[in-house]
């Protein structure tokens, strides 16, 4: 294998992820204007429930399928796919049925918001579809084929947005109320479309298992890795669900009404974090391709390539993160007001800008640790960060309001990045200096921000997005002049061992 396949896969996923994020970003703006901040808050409340269900049914199996497929050849790869699909669909149907029948109880008792009950019924129908989609994507990534995951995600996003837009106009013509139910219906139509796309692809491929007994044997193999991953992710998503419910409850304790608390929650999670996670399309694509590559190199005993991958991942994540931090610090308020007509969105964005370098690193480092088989390490690292966030919500939010949530996010991401870097440090033989990781990118962003500040008298002529583009261009040119980007070339051109 040459690293060009890794590079091509990363580029395909990056382009599709950027397009998906771009579409999703404007979709969030559309939803915010259609449903309002409170409606966004109600809509966002159901996602922790979905995360728990997805973790129970398929998230661990996706990782296991990707890892074992990367280490296998021929029909053995298909065996892992079919074994994973059997396990995922069986558990998904059980969990989906439970969610459908107990939606009222979950909405009232756990989410403390009865308006979530009908949304949970739609969500129940998406769980088996999402599990099928996830297993197939894990299988393709294990085979270094990024095209299917990329196009299936694009199909899902396009159909989701198109169906919601169509229903929105039908509702307006009929004089019907626009509620979060509309957006939840879009989730279901998007998952149906992605599954149909995958089935169309699979019909033209030879993906038959070698035998039924081989599939059952692969089930046991997959479970040896997926159970620890599933257990850790379920534990984490349960705590994340607790965190999501605690935020509006703690905001009420600070003196806000239920409507005000849900509105703030909707602005933070549905608007500000959408901005913050938009650049994550680049680093998340790298993350998706890292797991099978690291797993394959570990199987070959090629520790030098693993060390290089870790160093280049850190370098790439820090350079992207520092650029985004500068953009959100300088233009956060303007972006929030322009896109969502909510000044609070921009204020939250400026506060959270400091976590960008760490936020974009954590996903990649987690994939590296999973590729090395260190699933328990990632669990305890993420658990520690999550407990810090919950501690800040419980301790500070009733007295400081939404600022306590922001402080918790900052503290949690800092801790997670520190723990992840410490966990992978033993696999690294340092070849890149601290100046390339931090000092030179920091100098580049400060000089770029200074240059934009000097252009302030012409800001009204240039416009917001031209200023951002000029700042990015200045940052990249400065990194080239400092020699930082030259260090990334081995990520794309070094041959892997044979």
PDB file of C-alpha atoms in Angstrom, residues 12 47 81 86 98 123 205 216 227 264 281 308-310 330 341 345 351 358 364 427 454 484 487 494 496:
ATOM      1  CA  UNK A  12     -12.405  12.440  -1.073  1.00  0.00           C
ATOM      2  CA  UNK A  47     -29.749  13.841  19.687  1.00  0.00           C
ATOM      3  CA  UNK A  81     -19.331  -7.137   6.836  1.00  0.00           C
ATOM      4  CA  UNK A  86     -26.366  -9.242  11.463  1.00  0.00           C
ATOM      5  CA  UNK A  98     -38.178   0.042  22.687  1.00  0.00           C
ATOM      6  CA  UNK A 123     -35.918   8.773  15.588  1.00  0.00           C
ATOM      7  CA  UNK A 205     -20.452  -5.981  -6.195  1.00  0.00           C
ATOM      8  CA  UNK A 216     -20.859 -16.623  12.969  1.00  0.00           C
ATOM      9  CA  UNK A 227     -18.056  -4.839  23.189  1.00  0.00           C
ATOM     10  CA  UNK A 264     -30.008  29.542  24.955  1.00  0.00           C
ATOM     11  CA  UNK A 281     -14.735  18.367   8.176  1.00  0.00           C
ATOM     12  CA  UNK A 308       5.208   9.674  11.554  1.00  0.00           C
ATOM     13  CA  UNK A 309       1.412   9.479  11.302  1.00  0.00           C
ATOM     14  CA  UNK A 310       1.020  10.719  14.879  1.00  0.00           C
ATOM     15  CA  UNK A 330     -11.515  38.181  15.076  1.00  0.00           C
ATOM     16  CA  UNK A 341     -29.228  37.146  13.346  1.00  0.00           C
ATOM     17  CA  UNK A 345     -24.131  33.158  18.691  1.00  0.00           C
ATOM     18  CA  UNK A 351     -15.387  32.400  23.873  1.00  0.00           C
ATOM     19  CA  UNK A 358      -7.617  20.984  20.834  1.00  0.00           C
ATOM     20  CA  UNK A 364      -7.672  12.231  15.204  1.00  0.00           C
ATOM     21  CA  UNK A 427       4.712   5.712  20.152  1.00  0.00           C
ATOM     22  CA  UNK A 454      -4.638  47.528   9.402  1.00  0.00           C
ATOM     23  CA  UNK A 484       6.023  24.572   8.280  1.00  0.00           C
ATOM     24  CA  UNK A 487       7.055  19.163   6.972  1.00  0.00           C
ATOM     25  CA  UNK A 494       6.067   8.378   1.923  1.00  0.00           C
ATOM     26  CA  UNK A 496       4.285   2.323   3.428  1.00  0.00           C
TER      27      UNK A 496
END
